[in-house]
mmCIF file of C-alpha atoms in Angstrom:
data_model
loop_
_atom_site.group_PDB
_atom_site.id
_atom_site.type_symbol
_atom_site.label_atom_id
_atom_site.label_comp_id
_atom_site.label_asym_id
_atom_site.label_seq_id
_atom_site.Cartn_x
_atom_site.Cartn_y
_atom_site.Cartn_z
ATOM 1 C CA MET Z 1447 228.525 113.800 59.747
ATOM 2 C CA ASN Z 1448 228.996 116.971 61.713
ATOM 3 C CA ALA Z 1449 229.726 115.200 64.935
ATOM 4 C CA GLU Z 1450 228.873 118.630 67.049
ATOM 5 C CA LYS Z 1451 225.601 118.001 65.616
ATOM 6 C CA THR Z 1452 225.329 114.478 66.337
ATOM 7 C CA LEU Z 1453 226.161 115.121 69.689
ATOM 8 C CA SER Z 1454 223.661 117.755 69.460
ATOM 9 C CA ASP Z 1455 220.704 115.104 68.938
ATOM 10 C CA ILE Z 1456 221.204 112.976 71.016
ATOM 11 C CA PHE Z 1457 221.219 115.302 73.924
ATOM 12 C CA SER Z 1458 218.470 116.492 72.315
ATOM 13 C CA VAL Z 1459 216.566 113.041 72.094
ATOM 14 C CA SER Z 1460 217.812 112.070 75.171
ATOM 15 C CA ASP Z 1461 216.804 114.884 77.694
ATOM 16 C CA GLU Z 1462 212.946 114.400 75.435
ATOM 17 C CA LEU Z 1463 213.204 110.758 76.691
ATOM 18 C CA TYR Z 1464 214.157 111.838 80.598
ATOM 19 C CA ARG Z 1465 211.907 114.221 80.564
ATOM 20 C CA THR Z 1466 208.403 111.720 78.957
ATOM 21 C CA MET Z 1467 210.167 109.027 81.147
ATOM 22 C CA SER Z 1468 209.555 111.424 84.113
ATOM 23 C CA CYS Z 1469 206.066 112.658 83.112
ATOM 24 C CA ALA Z 1470 203.150 110.411 85.454
ATOM 25 C CA ALA Z 1471 199.954 111.572 82.518
ATOM 26 C CA GLU Z 1472 201.997 109.279 80.021
ATOM 27 C CA THR Z 1473 199.253 107.636 79.160
ATOM 28 C CA ASP Z 1474 201.920 104.836 77.469
ATOM 29 C CA HIS Z 1475 205.085 103.427 76.456
ATOM 30 C CA SER Z 1476 204.631 104.308 73.007
ATOM 31 C CA SER Z 1477 206.356 107.661 73.074
ATOM 32 C CA ILE Z 1478 209.086 106.162 74.569
ATOM 33 C CA PHE Z 1479 209.900 103.621 72.198
ATOM 34 C CA MET Z 1480 209.540 106.977 69.451
ATOM 35 C CA GLN Z 1481 212.142 108.756 70.622
ATOM 36 C CA LEU Z 1482 213.810 105.560 71.461
ATOM 37 C CA THR Z 1483 213.735 104.831 68.235
ATOM 38 C CA GLU Z 1484 215.343 107.626 66.547
ATOM 39 C CA LEU Z 1485 218.601 107.874 69.104
ATOM 40 C CA GLY Z 1486 218.895 104.596 67.481
ATOM 41 C CA ARG Z 1487 218.510 106.052 63.996
ATOM 42 C CA ILE Z 1488 220.831 108.831 65.200
ATOM 43 C CA LEU Z 1489 223.234 107.027 66.671
ATOM 44 C CA THR Z 1490 223.824 104.451 63.799
ATOM 45 C CA GLU Z 1491 223.387 108.068 61.429
ATOM 46 C CA SER Z 1492 220.520 106.103 59.422
ATOM 47 C CA ASP Z 1493 217.548 107.374 56.868
ATOM 48 C CA ARG Z 1494 215.054 104.979 58.951
ATOM 49 C CA ALA Z 1495 214.660 103.351 62.082
ATOM 50 C CA SER Z 1496 212.232 100.981 63.962
ATOM 51 C CA PHE Z 1497 211.702 98.896 66.336
ATOM 52 C CA TRP Z 1498 209.736 95.391 66.818
ATOM 53 C CA LYS Z 1499 207.950 94.219 69.647
ATOM 54 C CA TRP Z 1500 207.916 90.237 69.577
ATOM 55 C CA ASP Z 1501 204.204 89.147 70.740
ATOM 56 C CA LYS Z 1502 205.178 85.041 71.515
ATOM 57 C CA HIS Z 1503 200.876 84.888 72.339
ATOM 58 C CA SER Z 1504 200.012 85.290 69.367
ATOM 59 C CA HIS Z 1505 203.179 84.264 67.334
ATOM 60 C CA THR Z 1506 203.808 88.092 65.371
ATOM 61 C CA LEU Z 1507 206.161 90.544 65.227
ATOM 62 C CA TRP Z 1508 204.620 94.730 65.309
ATOM 63 C CA THR Z 1509 206.241 97.364 65.376
ATOM 64 C CA THR Z 1510 206.451 99.327 68.661
ATOM 65 C CA ALA Z 1511 207.454 102.769 66.620
ATOM 66 C CA ALA Z 1512 208.952 103.415 63.220
ATOM 67 C CA THR Z 1513 209.827 105.994 61.732
ATOM 68 C CA GLY Z 1514 209.050 106.744 58.738
ATOM 69 C CA THR Z 1515 205.882 104.069 58.593
ATOM 70 C CA ASP Z 1516 202.775 103.137 60.194
ATOM 71 C CA ARG Z 1517 202.445 100.422 62.058
ATOM 72 C CA ILE Z 1518 203.198 96.956 60.413
ATOM 73 C CA THR Z 1519 203.081 93.203 61.851
ATOM 74 C CA ILE Z 1520 204.487 90.122 60.424
ATOM 75 C CA PRO Z 1521 204.475 86.867 61.096
ATOM 76 C CA ASP Z 1522 207.298 85.914 63.859
ATOM 77 C CA THR Z 1523 208.411 83.219 60.920
ATOM 78 C CA THR Z 1524 209.213 86.111 58.466
ATOM 79 C CA GLY Z 1525 211.739 89.247 57.256
ATOM 80 C CA LEU Z 1526 214.902 90.178 58.761
ATOM 81 C CA VAL Z 1527 213.652 90.706 62.073
ATOM 82 C CA GLY Z 1528 212.416 87.262 62.084
ATOM 83 C CA LYS Z 1529 215.558 85.663 61.345
ATOM 84 C CA SER Z 1530 217.563 87.803 63.991
ATOM 85 C CA LEU Z 1531 215.139 86.616 66.590
ATOM 86 C CA SER Z 1532 215.082 82.990 65.571
ATOM 87 C CA GLN Z 1533 219.050 82.840 64.815
ATOM 88 C CA GLY Z 1534 219.249 84.981 67.770
ATOM 89 C CA ARG Z 1535 222.162 87.395 66.157
ATOM 90 C CA VAL Z 1536 222.529 90.873 64.164
ATOM 91 C CA ILE Z 1537 221.819 90.665 60.671
ATOM 92 C CA VAL Z 1538 223.632 92.791 58.015
ATOM 93 C CA THR Z 1539 222.343 93.251 54.719
ATOM 94 C CA ASN Z 1540 223.710 95.852 51.991
ATOM 95 C CA ASP Z 1541 221.959 94.724 48.546
ATOM 96 C CA PRO Z 1542 218.288 94.156 50.208
ATOM 97 C CA TYR Z 1543 216.503 93.146 46.669
ATOM 98 C CA HIS Z 1544 218.823 90.293 46.418
ATOM 99 C CA ASP Z 1545 217.957 88.738 49.909
ATOM 100 C CA PRO Z 1546 215.155 86.328 50.040
ATOM 101 C CA ASP Z 1547 214.898 87.507 54.416
ATOM 102 C CA PHE Z 1548 213.765 90.367 53.472
ATOM 103 C CA ASN Z 1549 209.527 91.815 52.993
ATOM 104 C CA GLN Z 1550 209.998 94.451 49.432
ATOM 105 C CA ALA Z 1551 206.109 94.499 50.082
ATOM 106 C CA VAL Z 1552 206.424 98.208 52.308
ATOM 107 C CA ASP Z 1553 209.076 99.299 49.512
ATOM 108 C CA LYS Z 1554 206.370 98.469 46.307
ATOM 109 C CA ALA Z 1555 203.666 100.254 48.456
ATOM 110 C CA THR Z 1556 205.692 103.466 48.788
ATOM 111 C CA GLY Z 1557 208.162 103.915 46.926
ATOM 112 C CA TYR Z 1558 210.324 104.046 49.223
ATOM 113 C CA VAL Z 1559 214.300 102.696 47.433
ATOM 114 C CA THR Z 1560 216.181 100.551 50.453
ATOM 115 C CA ARG Z 1561 219.729 99.694 49.824
ATOM 116 C CA SER Z 1562 221.122 98.946 53.636
ATOM 117 C CA ILE Z 1563 219.910 97.288 56.756
ATOM 118 C CA LEU Z 1564 221.132 96.286 59.721
ATOM 119 C CA THR Z 1565 218.989 94.065 62.197
ATOM 120 C CA MET Z 1566 219.308 93.474 66.238
ATOM 121 C CA PRO Z 1567 217.600 91.469 68.347
ATOM 122 C CA VAL Z 1568 217.041 92.807 71.496
ATOM 123 C CA ALA Z 1569 216.963 91.205 75.208
ATOM 124 C CA ASN Z 1570 215.488 91.420 78.969
ATOM 125 C CA ILE Z 1571 217.439 90.923 81.945
ATOM 126 C CA ASN Z 1572 217.428 87.376 81.896
ATOM 127 C CA GLY Z 1573 218.908 87.291 78.118
ATOM 128 C CA GLU Z 1574 215.683 86.120 76.586
ATOM 129 C CA TYR Z 1575 214.642 88.071 72.901
ATOM 130 C CA ILE Z 1576 212.103 90.214 72.842
ATOM 131 C CA GLY Z 1577 212.508 92.811 70.514
ATOM 132 C CA ALA Z 1578 214.462 93.631 67.742
ATOM 133 C CA TYR Z 1579 216.049 97.023 66.661
ATOM 134 C CA GLN Z 1580 215.559 97.729 62.948
ATOM 135 C CA VAL Z 1581 217.912 100.626 60.830
ATOM 136 C CA ILE Z 1582 217.674 101.751 57.134
ATOM 137 C CA ASN Z 1583 219.308 103.208 55.322
ATOM 138 C CA LYS Z 1584 222.962 104.642 56.147
ATOM 139 C CA LEU Z 1585 224.232 107.613 55.207
ATOM 140 C CA GLY Z 1586 227.433 109.064 54.330
ATOM 141 C CA GLY Z 1587 230.032 106.718 53.612
ATOM 142 C CA ASP Z 1588 229.413 103.945 50.989
ATOM 143 C CA GLY Z 1589 226.071 104.006 52.264
ATOM 144 C CA LYS Z 1590 226.925 100.240 54.031
ATOM 145 C CA TYR Z 1591 227.168 99.409 57.800
ATOM 146 C CA ASP Z 1592 229.936 97.866 58.906
ATOM 147 C CA GLU Z 1593 228.316 95.046 61.818
ATOM 148 C CA ALA Z 1594 230.925 95.791 64.491
ATOM 149 C CA GLU Z 1595 230.398 99.825 64.226
ATOM 150 C CA ASP Z 1596 226.743 100.249 64.035
ATOM 151 C CA CYS Z 1597 225.844 97.570 66.784
ATOM 152 C CA ARG Z 1598 228.561 99.283 68.615
ATOM 153 C CA ARG Z 1599 226.889 102.356 68.449
ATOM 154 C CA LEU Z 1600 223.097 100.718 68.396
ATOM 155 C CA SER Z 1601 223.758 98.751 71.532
ATOM 156 C CA LEU Z 1602 223.219 101.677 73.727
ATOM 157 C CA ALA Z 1603 219.792 102.540 72.001
ATOM 158 C CA ALA Z 1604 219.073 98.269 71.893
ATOM 159 C CA MET Z 1605 219.740 97.636 75.721
ATOM 160 C CA ILE Z 1606 217.488 100.745 77.207
ATOM 161 C CA CYS Z 1607 214.657 99.887 74.310
ATOM 162 C CA GLY Z 1608 215.306 96.328 76.022
ATOM 163 C CA LEU Z 1609 214.841 97.460 79.531
ATOM 164 C CA ALA Z 1610 211.651 99.504 78.348
ATOM 165 C CA LEU Z 1611 210.248 96.866 76.582
ATOM 166 C CA GLU Z 1612 210.262 94.511 79.645
ATOM 167 C CA SER Z 1613 208.932 97.393 81.771
ATOM 168 C CA ASP Z 1614 206.053 97.468 79.102
ATOM 169 C CA VAL Z 1615 205.625 94.018 79.002
ATOM 170 C CA PHE Z 1616 205.293 93.493 82.749
ATOM 171 C CA LEU Z 1617 203.246 96.259 83.294
ATOM 172 C CA GLU Z 1618 200.896 94.441 80.616
ATOM 173 C CA GLU Z 1619 201.283 91.447 82.268
ATOM 174 C CA SER Z 1620 200.335 92.908 85.849
ATOM 175 C CA HIS Z 1621 196.911 94.391 84.584
ATOM 176 C CA THR Z 1622 196.161 91.297 82.810
ATOM 177 C CA ASP Z 1623 194.007 88.048 83.919
ATOM 178 C CA LYS Z 1624 195.758 84.963 83.108
ATOM 179 C CA LEU Z 1625 193.002 82.543 82.437
ATOM 180 C CA THR Z 1626 190.913 84.852 80.283
ATOM 181 C CA LYS Z 1627 193.464 87.213 78.948
ATOM 182 C CA LEU Z 1628 190.875 90.257 79.002
ATOM 183 C CA ARG Z 1629 192.525 93.322 81.359
ATOM 184 C CA ASN Z 1630 191.838 92.354 85.285
ATOM 185 C CA ARG Z 1631 191.003 94.713 88.410
ATOM 186 C CA MET Z 1632 194.494 96.322 88.289
ATOM 187 C CA GLY Z 1633 194.410 96.636 84.567
ATOM 188 C CA PHE Z 1634 190.007 98.725 85.036
ATOM 189 C CA PHE Z 1635 191.417 101.136 87.281
ATOM 190 C CA HIS Z 1636 194.516 101.592 85.443
ATOM 191 C CA ASP Z 1637 192.322 102.035 82.426
ATOM 192 C CA PHE Z 1638 189.769 104.342 83.933
ATOM 193 C CA ASP Z 1639 192.387 106.948 85.317
ATOM 194 C CA ARG Z 1640 194.196 106.909 81.875
ATOM 195 C CA LYS Z 1641 190.766 107.316 79.220
ATOM 196 C CA TYR Z 1642 188.083 107.137 81.328
ATOM 197 C CA ASN Z 1643 187.889 109.871 83.177
ATOM 198 C CA ALA Z 1644 188.740 111.825 79.951
ATOM 199 C CA VAL Z 1645 184.879 111.674 79.045
ATOM 200 C CA ILE Z 1646 184.006 112.208 82.643
ATOM 201 C CA ARG Z 1647 185.288 115.602 82.695
ATOM 202 C CA ASP Z 1648 183.203 116.214 79.212
ATOM 203 C CA PRO Z 1649 179.874 116.934 79.320
ATOM 204 C CA LYS Z 1650 178.854 116.344 75.924
ATOM 205 C CA ARG Z 1651 180.191 112.440 76.626
ATOM 206 C CA MET Z 1652 178.360 109.715 78.389
ATOM 207 C CA LEU Z 1653 179.927 106.538 79.971
ATOM 208 C CA SER Z 1654 178.059 103.331 81.286
ATOM 209 C CA LEU Z 1655 178.813 99.972 82.513
ATOM 210 C CA PHE Z 1656 177.323 97.065 83.442
ATOM 211 C CA ILE Z 1657 178.606 93.879 85.456
ATOM 212 C CA CYS Z 1658 177.198 90.397 85.023
ATOM 213 C CA ASP Z 1659 177.595 87.082 86.598
ATOM 214 C CA ILE Z 1660 177.665 83.571 85.329
ATOM 215 C CA ASP Z 1661 174.160 82.093 86.554
ATOM 216 C CA LYS Z 1662 174.960 79.465 89.317
ATOM 217 C CA PHE Z 1663 178.456 79.064 88.342
ATOM 218 C CA LYS Z 1664 179.473 77.062 91.241
ATOM 219 C CA SER Z 1665 177.454 74.059 89.978
ATOM 220 C CA VAL Z 1666 179.551 74.520 87.007
ATOM 221 C CA ASN Z 1667 182.553 73.633 89.144
ATOM 222 C CA ASP Z 1668 181.068 70.847 91.404
ATOM 223 C CA THR Z 1669 179.155 68.972 88.310
ATOM 224 C CA TYR Z 1670 182.036 69.013 85.872
ATOM 225 C CA GLY Z 1671 185.055 70.050 87.615
ATOM 226 C CA HIS Z 1672 187.287 72.780 87.694
ATOM 227 C CA ASN Z 1673 189.060 72.777 84.814
ATOM 228 C CA ALA Z 1674 185.847 72.984 82.561
ATOM 229 C CA GLY Z 1675 184.484 75.788 85.208
ATOM 230 C CA ASP Z 1676 187.763 77.691 84.132
ATOM 231 C CA GLU Z 1677 186.368 76.831 79.755
ATOM 232 C CA VAL Z 1678 183.466 78.444 80.607
ATOM 233 C CA LEU Z 1679 185.049 81.473 81.717
ATOM 234 C CA GLN Z 1680 186.943 81.634 78.568
ATOM 235 C CA HIS Z 1681 184.160 80.899 76.490
ATOM 236 C CA VAL Z 1682 182.550 84.011 78.521
ATOM 237 C CA ALA Z 1683 185.042 86.271 78.351
ATOM 238 C CA GLY Z 1684 184.964 85.288 73.844
ATOM 239 C CA ILE Z 1685 181.791 86.430 73.743
ATOM 240 C CA LEU Z 1686 182.358 89.499 75.725
ATOM 241 C CA THR Z 1687 184.950 90.450 74.022
ATOM 242 C CA GLU Z 1688 183.602 89.642 70.567
ATOM 243 C CA ASN Z 1689 180.563 92.156 71.471
ATOM 244 C CA CYS Z 1690 183.075 94.778 73.138
ATOM 245 C CA ARG Z 1691 183.692 97.472 70.911
ATOM 246 C CA PRO Z 1692 186.813 99.026 70.239
ATOM 247 C CA VAL Z 1693 186.308 102.125 72.324
ATOM 248 C CA ASP Z 1694 184.709 100.322 75.302
ATOM 249 C CA GLY Z 1695 186.360 97.794 78.026
ATOM 250 C CA ILE Z 1696 185.693 94.696 79.071
ATOM 251 C CA TYR Z 1697 187.784 93.484 82.116
ATOM 252 C CA ARG Z 1698 187.519 90.241 84.686
ATOM 253 C CA TRP Z 1699 186.318 91.760 87.702
ATOM 254 C CA GLY Z 1700 186.407 88.655 90.079
ATOM 255 C CA GLY Z 1701 185.641 85.099 90.064
ATOM 256 C CA GLU Z 1702 183.169 84.838 87.215
ATOM 257 C CA GLU Z 1703 181.882 88.318 87.435
ATOM 258 C CA PHE Z 1704 182.585 90.618 84.510
ATOM 259 C CA ILE Z 1705 182.646 94.544 84.051
ATOM 260 C CA MET Z 1706 182.377 96.059 80.214
ATOM 261 C CA ILE Z 1707 182.271 99.807 80.240
ATOM 262 C CA MET Z 1708 180.738 101.419 77.418
ATOM 263 C CA THR Z 1709 182.762 105.413 76.361
ATOM 264 C CA ASP Z 1710 179.603 107.157 74.540
ATOM 265 C CA MET Z 1711 176.489 105.188 75.739
ATOM 266 C CA ASP Z 1712 173.626 105.968 77.538
ATOM 267 C CA MET Z 1713 171.905 103.945 80.110
ATOM 268 C CA ALA Z 1714 169.258 102.484 77.395
ATOM 269 C CA GLY Z 1715 172.108 101.681 74.957
ATOM 270 C CA ALA Z 1716 173.876 99.602 77.463
ATOM 271 C CA ALA Z 1717 170.888 98.091 78.237
ATOM 272 C CA GLU Z 1718 170.631 96.737 74.820
ATOM 273 C CA LYS Z 1719 173.601 95.551 74.415
ATOM 274 C CA ALA Z 1720 173.598 94.309 77.924
ATOM 275 C CA GLU Z 1721 170.702 92.081 76.954
ATOM 276 C CA ASP Z 1722 172.131 91.080 72.870
ATOM 277 C CA ILE Z 1723 174.987 89.998 74.872
ATOM 278 C CA ARG Z 1724 172.562 87.907 77.666
ATOM 279 C CA LYS Z 1725 170.682 86.365 74.385
ATOM 280 C CA LYS Z 1726 173.737 85.297 73.072
ATOM 281 C CA ILE Z 1727 175.154 83.463 76.059
ATOM 282 C CA GLU Z 1728 171.562 82.237 76.150
ATOM 283 C CA ALA Z 1729 171.899 80.507 73.195
ATOM 284 C CA ALA Z 1730 176.124 79.250 73.013
ATOM 285 C CA VAL Z 1731 177.290 76.266 74.050
ATOM 286 C CA CYS Z 1732 180.423 75.695 76.012
ATOM 287 C CA ASP Z 1733 182.136 72.561 74.076
ATOM 288 C CA THR Z 1734 184.747 71.603 76.877
ATOM 289 C CA SER Z 1735 188.268 69.743 76.159
ATOM 290 C CA GLU Z 1736 186.967 66.910 78.310
ATOM 291 C CA GLY Z 1737 184.245 66.431 76.472
ATOM 292 C CA PHE Z 1738 180.936 68.224 77.907
ATOM 293 C CA SER Z 1739 178.421 70.867 76.521
ATOM 294 C CA ILE Z 1740 177.872 72.947 79.026
ATOM 295 C CA ARG Z 1741 175.235 75.957 78.724
ATOM 296 C CA HIS Z 1742 174.595 78.482 80.886
ATOM 297 C CA THR Z 1743 173.407 81.977 81.540
ATOM 298 C CA MET Z 1744 174.367 85.366 82.881
ATOM 299 C CA SER Z 1745 172.941 88.010 84.603
ATOM 300 C CA PHE Z 1746 173.236 91.720 84.051
ATOM 301 C CA GLY Z 1747 173.151 94.692 86.280
ATOM 302 C CA VAL Z 1748 173.342 98.408 83.853
ATOM 303 C CA THR Z 1749 173.906 101.709 85.058
ATOM 304 C CA ALA Z 1750 174.870 105.197 83.766
ATOM 305 C CA PHE Z 1751 177.960 106.484 84.826
ATOM 306 C CA ASP Z 1752 177.202 109.489 87.586
ATOM 307 C CA PRO Z 1753 180.511 111.749 87.919
ATOM 308 C CA GLU Z 1754 179.448 112.654 91.235
ATOM 309 C CA LYS Z 1755 179.927 109.285 92.342
ATOM 310 C CA THR Z 1756 183.089 108.097 92.909
ATOM 311 C CA ILE Z 1757 184.536 104.536 91.199
ATOM 312 C CA GLU Z 1758 183.743 101.969 93.944
ATOM 313 C CA GLU Z 1759 179.528 104.359 94.289
ATOM 314 C CA ASN Z 1760 178.953 103.759 90.912
ATOM 315 C CA ILE Z 1761 180.031 99.955 90.371
ATOM 316 C CA SER Z 1762 177.814 99.353 93.462
ATOM 317 C CA THR Z 1763 175.287 100.741 91.944
ATOM 318 C CA ALA Z 1764 175.294 98.311 89.394
ATOM 319 C CA ASP Z 1765 176.111 95.519 91.443
ATOM 320 C CA GLN Z 1766 173.056 96.212 93.575
ATOM 321 C CA LYS Z 1767 170.782 95.670 90.072
ATOM 322 C CA LEU Z 1768 172.566 92.705 89.713
ATOM 323 C CA TYR Z 1769 171.727 91.373 92.614
ATOM 324 C CA THR Z 1770 167.739 92.442 92.122
ATOM 325 C CA ALA Z 1771 168.505 90.288 88.765
ATOM 326 C CA LYS Z 1772 169.935 87.491 90.545
ATOM 327 C CA GLU Z 1773 166.863 87.145 93.265
ATOM 328 C CA THR Z 1774 163.957 87.603 90.791
ATOM 329 C CA GLY Z 1775 164.726 84.287 89.093
ATOM 330 C CA ARG Z 1776 168.570 85.606 86.872
ATOM 331 C CA ASN Z 1777 169.045 85.551 83.358
ATOM 332 C CA ARG Z 1778 168.154 89.175 83.045
ATOM 333 C CA VAL Z 1779 169.103 92.290 82.739
ATOM 334 C CA VAL Z 1780 168.038 95.179 85.107
ATOM 335 C CA VAL Z 1781 168.511 98.876 84.682
#
């Protein structure tokens, strides 16, 4: 390949990457990973490239960015990526169709022909593997990857990818409640700035929210213990999540309080949603690991978002309605 053009391509991707990383309006890291993927493709003179994130909680591997393919999710014990991470080493195959670890499903579905693959595990600064780089079909020459030379070329993009992924994981964890796995209060304000403000600015769209609280939660802890109380919180989080649309958001606000924010839904619709969830929680039983079967209820305060008020003022409005629900008998929805 033309060395001058390759160098120019590298500089172009680097410049775009720098500008993206310097942009405060960037909503997430997906475009950064896409650019890093493209950088790795150019450095190794490959036809395609993908960067895989290792989700150790769900035991899956999925492409954060892939050149030429849609998002793919696989078990972390399968494929060349899984093998590379489990063994902690680079995997090179120049005859993939005779490699038992190569997954041919994508090729069969798309008609693409894979001739050569290089997979490199990516580590964080503690040396823990957190993802993998994969480049496909070496261009030029004999079309085969050289482990030493191509790894040397790919190492720059892999190192930056590792740092970016570590930052991405750290940000996600700081916005996640460790007990319920819901977004926390910090995540709420982050999402509001990046997602929901756009809804508020559009006069044709609506935003509603409710804040809800487990009734007499202190008595659960006092009667059954804090371990059981934690399981009740997880139980409630599960029901809320099951009833949350992809365009909405559910957050642990603190203690036994949760907030659901709903896009393109008026207050009547939000109240109907809250009432449906209230009934499901009332009918459900939380069977704890210590053998307790705990029934509990929740109270809800619902409001339509007023764009003339601050986020805090809108939450305060919903919180006042929640207080009314608690003071007038609990296990009810107030709008």
